[in-house]
mmCIF file of C-alpha atoms in Angstrom:
data_model
loop_
_atom_site.group_PDB
_atom_site.id
_atom_site.type_symbol
_atom_site.label_atom_id
_atom_site.label_comp_id
_atom_site.label_asym_id
_atom_site.label_seq_id
_atom_site.Cartn_x
_atom_site.Cartn_y
_atom_site.Cartn_z
ATOM 1 C CA MET A 1 -18.399 -8.641 -4.282
ATOM 2 C CA PRO A 2 -16.904 -6.841 -1.277
ATOM 3 C CA ASP A 3 -15.738 -2.943 -1.772
ATOM 4 C CA ALA A 4 -12.057 -2.541 -2.121
ATOM 5 C CA ALA A 5 -12.196 1.341 -1.399
ATOM 6 C CA THR A 6 -14.608 2.062 0.844
ATOM 7 C CA GLU A 7 -12.753 5.496 1.431
ATOM 8 C CA PHE A 8 -14.222 6.870 -1.950
ATOM 9 C CA ASN A 9 -17.800 6.266 -0.411
ATOM 10 C CA GLU A 10 -16.956 8.469 2.830
ATOM 11 C CA SER A 11 -19.354 11.767 3.085
ATOM 12 C CA GLY A 12 -17.914 14.933 2.246
ATOM 13 C CA ARG A 13 -14.506 13.744 0.908
ATOM 14 C CA GLU A 14 -15.374 14.620 -2.812
ATOM 15 C CA ASP A 15 -16.630 18.081 -2.010
ATOM 16 C CA LEU A 16 -13.456 18.637 0.231
ATOM 17 C CA ILE A 17 -11.056 17.524 -2.635
ATOM 18 C CA ARG A 18 -12.802 20.127 -5.043
ATOM 19 C CA GLU A 19 -12.861 22.720 -2.133
ATOM 20 C CA LEU A 20 -9.101 22.103 -1.986
ATOM 21 C CA GLY A 21 -8.598 22.662 -5.697
ATOM 22 C CA ARG A 22 -10.330 26.032 -5.451
ATOM 23 C CA ALA A 23 -8.470 27.139 -2.453
ATOM 24 C CA LEU A 24 -5.144 26.463 -3.981
ATOM 25 C CA GLY A 25 -6.354 27.711 -7.458
ATOM 26 C CA LEU A 26 -5.644 24.580 -9.352
ATOM 27 C CA GLU A 27 -7.616 22.686 -12.139
ATOM 28 C CA ARG A 28 -5.496 19.527 -12.037
ATOM 29 C CA PHE A 29 -3.580 17.718 -9.336
ATOM 30 C CA ASN A 30 -0.305 15.414 -9.661
ATOM 31 C CA LEU A 31 -1.901 12.248 -10.191
ATOM 32 C CA SER A 32 -0.344 10.623 -7.233
ATOM 33 C CA ALA A 33 -1.263 13.390 -4.630
ATOM 34 C CA TRP A 34 -4.801 13.342 -5.855
ATOM 35 C CA LEU A 35 -4.728 9.255 -5.282
ATOM 36 C CA LEU A 36 -3.536 9.911 -1.872
ATOM 37 C CA LEU A 37 -6.102 12.509 -1.387
ATOM 38 C CA TRP A 38 -8.943 10.092 -1.957
ATOM 39 C CA PHE A 39 -7.464 7.722 0.367
ATOM 40 C CA SER A 40 -6.583 10.059 3.173
ATOM 41 C CA ASP A 41 -8.215 10.481 6.485
ATOM 42 C CA VAL A 42 -11.317 12.747 6.059
ATOM 43 C CA GLN A 43 -10.942 14.776 9.254
ATOM 44 C CA VAL A 44 -7.322 15.458 8.107
ATOM 45 C CA LEU A 45 -8.276 16.472 4.720
ATOM 46 C CA ARG A 46 -10.961 18.817 6.429
ATOM 47 C CA ASP A 47 -8.426 20.234 8.172
ATOM 48 C CA LEU A 48 -6.004 20.612 5.640
ATOM 49 C CA VAL A 49 -8.867 22.706 3.604
ATOM 50 C CA THR A 50 -9.073 25.088 6.750
ATOM 51 C CA THR A 51 -5.732 25.591 6.974
ATOM 52 C CA VAL A 52 -4.827 26.495 3.389
ATOM 53 C CA THR A 53 -8.040 28.635 3.135
ATOM 54 C CA SER A 54 -6.710 31.162 6.416
ATOM 55 C CA ASP A 55 -2.882 30.668 5.616
ATOM 56 C CA LYS A 56 -1.069 32.256 2.764
ATOM 57 C CA THR A 57 2.253 30.305 3.371
ATOM 58 C CA ALA A 58 0.730 26.900 3.893
ATOM 59 C CA ARG A 59 -1.489 27.516 0.430
ATOM 60 C CA ASP A 60 1.526 28.354 -1.324
ATOM 61 C CA ASP A 61 3.828 25.463 -0.054
ATOM 62 C CA LEU A 62 0.767 22.988 -0.784
ATOM 63 C CA HIS A 63 0.237 24.499 -3.939
ATOM 64 C CA GLY A 64 3.699 23.381 -5.045
ATOM 65 C CA TYR A 65 3.300 19.812 -3.687
ATOM 66 C CA LEU A 66 -0.132 18.895 -5.276
ATOM 67 C CA SER A 67 0.573 20.862 -8.696
ATOM 68 C CA PRO A 68 0.856 18.824 -11.881
ATOM 69 C CA GLY A 69 4.610 19.141 -11.987
ATOM 70 C CA SER A 70 5.420 18.434 -8.624
ATOM 71 C CA LYS A 71 7.492 15.012 -8.098
ATOM 72 C CA ASN A 72 6.667 14.538 -4.256
ATOM 73 C CA PHE A 73 4.186 11.996 -4.187
ATOM 74 C CA ASP A 74 5.477 10.098 -6.948
ATOM 75 C CA GLU A 75 8.595 9.611 -5.052
ATOM 76 C CA VAL A 76 6.610 8.129 -2.362
ATOM 77 C CA ILE A 77 5.126 5.418 -4.530
ATOM 78 C CA LYS A 78 8.424 4.954 -6.214
ATOM 79 C CA ALA A 79 9.858 4.221 -2.659
ATOM 80 C CA TRP A 80 6.990 1.688 -1.729
ATOM 81 C CA LEU A 81 7.196 -0.303 -4.896
ATOM 82 C CA VAL A 82 10.844 0.020 -5.603
ATOM 83 C CA GLU A 83 12.429 -0.555 -2.245
ATOM 84 C CA ARG A 84 9.906 -3.414 -1.181
ATOM 85 C CA LYS A 85 10.838 -5.049 -4.380
ATOM 86 C CA ASP A 86 14.597 -4.668 -3.703
ATOM 87 C CA ILE A 87 14.136 -6.035 0.012
ATOM 88 C CA SER A 88 11.882 -9.155 -1.131
ATOM 89 C CA ARG A 89 14.663 -10.132 -3.717
ATOM 90 C CA THR A 90 17.755 -9.669 -1.837
ATOM 91 C CA GLY A 91 16.826 -9.767 1.923
ATOM 92 C CA ARG A 92 19.414 -6.988 2.190
ATOM 93 C CA ALA A 93 17.857 -5.193 5.476
ATOM 94 C CA SER A 94 18.797 -8.365 7.502
ATOM 95 C CA PRO A 95 21.080 -10.613 5.735
ATOM 96 C CA ALA A 96 21.854 -12.532 8.740
ATOM 97 C CA THR A 97 18.321 -13.630 9.317
ATOM 98 C CA ASP A 98 16.852 -16.425 7.148
ATOM 99 C CA PHE A 99 13.206 -15.210 6.829
ATOM 100 C CA ASP A 100 12.186 -17.667 4.105
ATOM 101 C CA SER A 101 12.938 -20.457 6.519
ATOM 102 C CA LEU A 102 11.120 -18.970 9.456
ATOM 103 C CA CYS A 103 7.984 -17.770 7.345
ATOM 104 C CA ARG A 104 8.034 -21.430 5.927
ATOM 105 C CA LYS A 105 7.868 -22.725 9.568
ATOM 106 C CA ARG A 106 5.179 -20.230 10.745
ATOM 107 C CA ASP A 107 2.896 -20.756 7.697
ATOM 108 C CA GLN A 108 2.763 -24.610 7.493
ATOM 109 C CA LYS A 109 5.153 -24.699 4.468
ATOM 110 C CA LYS A 110 2.569 -23.344 2.227
ATOM 111 C CA SER A 111 1.743 -19.999 0.492
ATOM 112 C CA VAL A 112 -0.651 -18.055 2.196
ATOM 113 C CA VAL A 113 -2.706 -17.288 -0.825
ATOM 114 C CA THR A 114 -2.607 -20.374 -2.777
ATOM 115 C CA LYS A 115 -1.364 -23.149 -0.299
ATOM 116 C CA GLY A 116 0.903 -24.160 -2.886
ATOM 117 C CA ARG A 117 3.939 -26.063 -1.645
ATOM 118 C CA ASP A 118 6.409 -25.329 -4.267
ATOM 119 C CA VAL A 119 8.964 -22.584 -5.006
ATOM 120 C CA LEU A 120 7.924 -20.588 -1.825
ATOM 121 C CA ARG A 121 9.536 -17.573 -0.604
ATOM 122 C CA ALA A 122 9.353 -14.351 2.174
ATOM 123 C CA ALA A 123 7.180 -11.722 0.554
ATOM 124 C CA GLY A 124 7.853 -8.407 2.319
ATOM 125 C CA LEU A 125 4.921 -6.377 3.403
ATOM 126 C CA PHE A 126 6.537 -3.275 3.620
ATOM 127 C CA PRO A 127 10.264 -1.748 2.479
ATOM 128 C CA SER A 128 12.709 -2.276 5.286
ATOM 129 C CA VAL A 129 14.658 0.376 4.040
ATOM 130 C CA LEU A 130 12.082 3.002 4.983
ATOM 131 C CA GLY A 131 12.095 2.175 8.625
ATOM 132 C CA GLU A 132 15.743 2.528 9.084
ATOM 133 C CA ARG A 133 16.697 5.239 11.204
ATOM 134 C CA GLU A 134 19.563 6.600 9.483
ATOM 135 C CA ASN A 135 17.435 6.803 6.043
ATOM 136 C CA THR A 136 17.605 10.465 5.259
ATOM 137 C CA TYR A 137 14.695 10.033 2.622
ATOM 138 C CA ALA A 138 12.350 7.909 5.095
ATOM 139 C CA ASN A 139 13.176 10.392 7.923
ATOM 140 C CA GLU A 140 13.116 13.921 6.052
ATOM 141 C CA THR A 141 10.762 13.170 3.102
ATOM 142 C CA PHE A 142 8.835 9.693 3.075
ATOM 143 C CA TRP A 143 6.881 10.038 6.667
ATOM 144 C CA LYS A 144 6.602 13.908 6.106
ATOM 145 C CA HIS A 145 4.819 13.544 3.131
ATOM 146 C CA LEU A 146 2.303 11.077 4.540
ATOM 147 C CA GLY A 147 1.846 13.465 7.267
ATOM 148 C CA LEU A 148 -0.440 15.693 4.840
ATOM 149 C CA PHE A 149 -2.862 13.089 4.483
ATOM 150 C CA TRP A 150 -3.145 10.858 7.768
ATOM 151 C CA SER A 151 -3.346 12.072 11.618
ATOM 152 C CA THR A 152 -0.112 12.231 13.798
ATOM 153 C CA GLU A 153 -1.194 9.371 15.534
ATOM 154 C CA LYS A 154 -1.587 7.027 12.577
ATOM 155 C CA ILE A 155 1.948 8.088 11.003
ATOM 156 C CA GLU A 156 3.472 7.687 14.363
ATOM 157 C CA ALA A 157 2.152 4.103 14.772
ATOM 158 C CA TRP A 158 2.845 3.295 11.167
ATOM 159 C CA GLN A 159 6.714 4.761 11.807
ATOM 160 C CA LYS A 160 7.006 2.838 14.913
ATOM 161 C CA ALA A 161 6.127 -0.538 13.260
ATOM 162 C CA ALA A 162 8.536 0.286 10.377
ATOM 163 C CA GLN A 163 11.192 1.149 12.628
ATOM 164 C CA GLU A 164 10.672 -1.678 15.115
ATOM 165 C CA GLN A 165 9.247 -4.522 13.393
ATOM 166 C CA ALA A 166 10.141 -4.016 9.274
ATOM 167 C CA ASN A 167 13.315 -6.348 9.973
ATOM 168 C CA THR A 168 11.654 -9.044 11.704
ATOM 169 C CA LEU A 169 9.718 -12.047 10.669
ATOM 170 C CA GLU A 170 6.368 -9.711 11.479
ATOM 171 C CA ASN A 171 7.079 -7.860 8.101
ATOM 172 C CA TYR A 172 6.866 -11.132 6.059
ATOM 173 C CA ILE A 173 4.342 -13.834 4.630
ATOM 174 C CA THR A 174 4.880 -16.980 2.702
ATOM 175 C CA MET A 175 4.111 -16.555 -1.100
ATOM 176 C CA ALA A 176 5.028 -18.878 -3.963
ATOM 177 C CA SER A 177 7.061 -17.400 -6.263
ATOM 178 C CA GLY A 178 4.333 -16.757 -9.151
ATOM 179 C CA VAL A 179 2.105 -15.031 -6.622
ATOM 180 C CA HIS A 180 5.023 -13.286 -5.342
ATOM 181 C CA ARG A 181 5.623 -11.571 -8.701
ATOM 182 C CA PHE A 182 1.898 -10.492 -8.999
ATOM 183 C CA TRP A 183 2.440 -8.999 -5.300
ATOM 184 C CA GLU A 184 5.316 -6.988 -6.662
ATOM 185 C CA MET A 185 3.503 -5.667 -9.525
ATOM 186 C CA ALA A 186 0.299 -4.661 -7.307
ATOM 187 C CA LEU A 187 -1.834 -7.197 -8.897
ATOM 188 C CA PHE A 188 -3.551 -7.689 -5.832
ATOM 189 C CA ALA A 189 -3.806 -6.337 -2.066
ATOM 190 C CA LEU A 190 -4.689 -7.960 1.361
ATOM 191 C CA LYS A 191 -7.062 -6.184 3.661
ATOM 192 C CA PRO A 192 -6.371 -7.106 7.266
ATOM 193 C CA ILE A 193 -9.705 -8.197 8.864
ATOM 194 C CA ALA A 194 -9.183 -9.462 12.409
ATOM 195 C CA LYS A 195 -6.217 -10.762 14.538
ATOM 196 C CA THR A 196 -5.657 -12.844 17.800
ATOM 197 C CA GLU A 197 -2.853 -14.014 19.575
ATOM 198 C CA ASN A 198 -2.531 -16.889 17.096
ATOM 199 C CA SER A 199 -4.271 -16.085 14.072
ATOM 200 C CA LEU A 200 -4.358 -12.877 11.583
ATOM 201 C CA THR A 201 -7.505 -13.295 8.992
ATOM 202 C CA LEU A 202 -6.931 -11.177 5.865
ATOM 203 C CA GLN A 203 -9.330 -10.341 2.682
ATOM 204 C CA PHE A 204 -7.864 -11.216 -0.516
ATOM 205 C CA PHE A 205 -8.604 -8.536 -3.356
ATOM 206 C CA TRP A 206 -7.705 -8.395 -7.321
ATOM 207 C CA MET A 207 -6.681 -5.052 -8.055
ATOM 208 C CA SER A 208 -8.041 -2.874 -11.114
ATOM 209 C CA SER A 209 -6.010 -1.606 -14.027
ATOM 210 C CA GLU A 210 -4.031 1.836 -13.626
ATOM 211 C CA ILE A 211 -5.937 5.036 -13.860
ATOM 212 C CA ARG A 212 -5.474 6.722 -17.275
ATOM 213 C CA ALA A 213 -5.442 10.407 -16.574
ATOM 214 C CA GLY A 214 -4.768 11.909 -19.848
ATOM 215 C CA ASP A 215 -1.788 12.438 -22.489
ATOM 216 C CA ASN A 216 1.054 11.563 -20.021
ATOM 217 C CA ASP A 217 -0.875 10.041 -16.846
ATOM 218 C CA THR A 218 1.159 12.669 -14.502
ATOM 219 C CA SER A 219 -1.950 14.900 -13.685
ATOM 220 C CA ILE A 220 -5.530 14.510 -13.177
ATOM 221 C CA SER A 221 -8.537 17.246 -13.076
ATOM 222 C CA VAL A 222 -9.442 17.929 -9.602
ATOM 223 C CA LEU A 223 -13.105 17.166 -10.551
ATOM 224 C CA ALA A 224 -12.365 13.630 -11.305
ATOM 225 C CA GLU A 225 -14.016 11.030 -9.518
ATOM 226 C CA PRO A 226 -12.042 7.988 -8.931
ATOM 227 C CA SER A 227 -13.429 4.342 -9.266
ATOM 228 C CA PHE A 228 -11.804 0.878 -8.325
ATOM 229 C CA PRO A 229 -13.556 -1.486 -10.623
ATOM 230 C CA CYS A 230 -11.761 -4.504 -9.097
ATOM 231 C CA SER A 231 -12.107 -7.917 -11.065
ATOM 232 C CA SER A 232 -13.499 -10.436 -9.351
ATOM 233 C CA ASP A 233 -11.603 -13.306 -10.188
ATOM 234 C CA SER A 234 -8.626 -12.459 -12.186
ATOM 235 C CA THR A 235 -5.868 -9.654 -12.895
ATOM 236 C CA PRO A 236 -6.807 -7.130 -15.597
ATOM 237 C CA LYS A 237 -5.108 -9.276 -18.308
ATOM 238 C CA GLY A 238 -7.242 -12.455 -17.277
ATOM 239 C CA SER A 239 -4.550 -14.101 -15.319
ATOM 240 C CA LEU A 240 -6.083 -16.459 -12.294
ATOM 241 C CA LEU A 241 -4.937 -18.228 -9.154
ATOM 242 C CA PHE A 242 -6.416 -21.362 -7.614
ATOM 243 C CA CYS A 243 -6.364 -22.585 -4.174
ATOM 244 C CA CYS A 244 -4.477 -25.860 -4.385
ATOM 245 C CA ASP A 245 -6.023 -27.686 -1.333
ATOM 246 C CA THR A 246 -9.535 -27.015 -3.033
ATOM 247 C CA GLU A 247 -9.055 -26.261 -6.323
ATOM 248 C CA GLU A 248 -11.182 -23.199 -6.279
ATOM 249 C CA ARG A 249 -10.561 -20.040 -8.133
ATOM 250 C CA ILE A 250 -9.389 -17.359 -5.916
ATOM 251 C CA CYS A 251 -11.636 -14.409 -6.056
ATOM 252 C CA SER A 252 -12.013 -11.002 -4.736
ATOM 253 C CA GLY A 253 -13.429 -11.090 -1.277
ATOM 254 C CA ARG A 254 -11.893 -14.125 -0.132
ATOM 255 C CA ALA A 255 -10.845 -14.736 3.474
ATOM 256 C CA ILE A 256 -7.263 -15.912 4.404
ATOM 257 C CA THR A 257 -6.295 -16.887 7.664
ATOM 258 C CA LEU A 258 -2.740 -17.258 8.878
ATOM 259 C CA TYR A 259 -1.898 -19.367 12.234
ATOM 260 C CA THR A 260 1.081 -19.476 14.434
ATOM 261 C CA GLU A 261 1.794 -22.126 16.763
ATOM 262 C CA ASN A 262 3.947 -19.721 18.832
ATOM 263 C CA SER A 263 3.647 -16.098 18.768
ATOM 264 C CA ASP A 264 6.740 -15.504 20.578
ATOM 265 C CA THR A 265 9.410 -17.507 18.206
ATOM 266 C CA HIS A 266 7.237 -17.022 14.853
ATOM 267 C CA PRO A 267 4.965 -14.094 15.379
ATOM 268 C CA LEU A 268 2.343 -13.378 12.793
ATOM 269 C CA PRO A 269 2.378 -10.167 10.543
ATOM 270 C CA SER A 270 2.289 -7.125 12.148
ATOM 271 C CA TRP A 271 -1.397 -5.322 12.090
ATOM 272 C CA ASP A 272 0.378 -1.819 11.396
ATOM 273 C CA LEU A 273 2.744 -3.124 8.651
ATOM 274 C CA MET A 274 -0.356 -5.147 7.037
ATOM 275 C CA GLU A 275 -2.538 -2.209 7.331
ATOM 276 C CA MET A 276 0.100 0.029 5.302
ATOM 277 C CA GLN A 277 0.228 -2.681 3.092
ATOM 278 C CA TRP A 278 -3.157 -2.599 2.322
ATOM 279 C CA MET A 279 -3.260 1.310 1.900
ATOM 280 C CA PHE A 280 -0.112 1.642 -0.446
ATOM 281 C CA GLN A 281 -0.609 -1.394 -2.605
ATOM 282 C CA ARG A 282 -4.338 -0.080 -3.731
ATOM 283 C CA ILE A 283 -2.721 3.341 -4.263
ATOM 284 C CA ALA A 284 0.088 1.768 -6.105
ATOM 285 C CA ALA A 285 -2.177 -0.371 -8.501
ATOM 286 C CA LEU A 286 -4.163 2.783 -9.472
ATOM 287 C CA ARG A 287 -1.186 4.949 -10.232
ATOM 288 C CA GLY A 288 0.479 2.209 -12.200
ATOM 289 C CA THR A 289 4.021 0.338 -11.716
ATOM 290 C CA SER A 290 5.126 2.589 -14.456
ATOM 291 C CA VAL A 291 6.057 5.304 -12.108
ATOM 292 C CA THR A 292 9.299 3.064 -11.364
ATOM 293 C CA GLU A 293 10.552 3.068 -14.505
ATOM 294 C CA ASP A 294 13.234 5.899 -13.805
ATOM 295 C CA ARG A 295 14.039 4.160 -10.628
ATOM 296 C CA GLU A 296 14.659 0.493 -12.097
#
């Protein structure tokens, strides 16, 4: 079965995370922060270790961010889950635009996952509210926190896409209502594989159960090693999806290709927004949607 978390196998990552814990004098990290470290850009992680080793101010600041009692990165994941859920349900980011209708037309009036034709809706890839320039949390906190884990170039590309594309058709794909609920619960994620002017190929992955890190599940040992035991063909509780065209069970690794007849009037989903979805859907799945309970 294809690997849903190749980042975990990147050379040097495990040693760098342990070295970071030693430099900060921490035996445990906040769970959300720990997950972000395991999905981060390895070179950025390497630079972070170098900085905190030589700079006391940076070391003290990062100690506060990564310590078990910190809520900073819990808020990042809450923003991803809750705000995206709200935007998919209410369409509040752009009430004058009928994304359901536009998506159905572009996606041949089918769910992109199951090819079902009933009870369809537009599912948002990225929480549009986090792309709003006047959003104080997004501008002062969300993107700043992500900058600890990915390069400036990557963050700028993601932020540009959020600001310019999150309130457009490029932020939406068509899903059947039941599939959309699985999506909201981070029970599956879509990996972008290839894109042309008129097609976008994705890879479907079921997500594993959330990590159980201890009594309160808010922190985890610096020495812990993550795993991503994705089910090949179902949710952790055994729910299944089938392709309506072929009646085949939908399994991890399945390729899904979206097409558009007119990339100007009905553009395909944004690569950058899809990339963020792939990154954060996996992190949210491992962190667990319970992180949102005090926000709902």
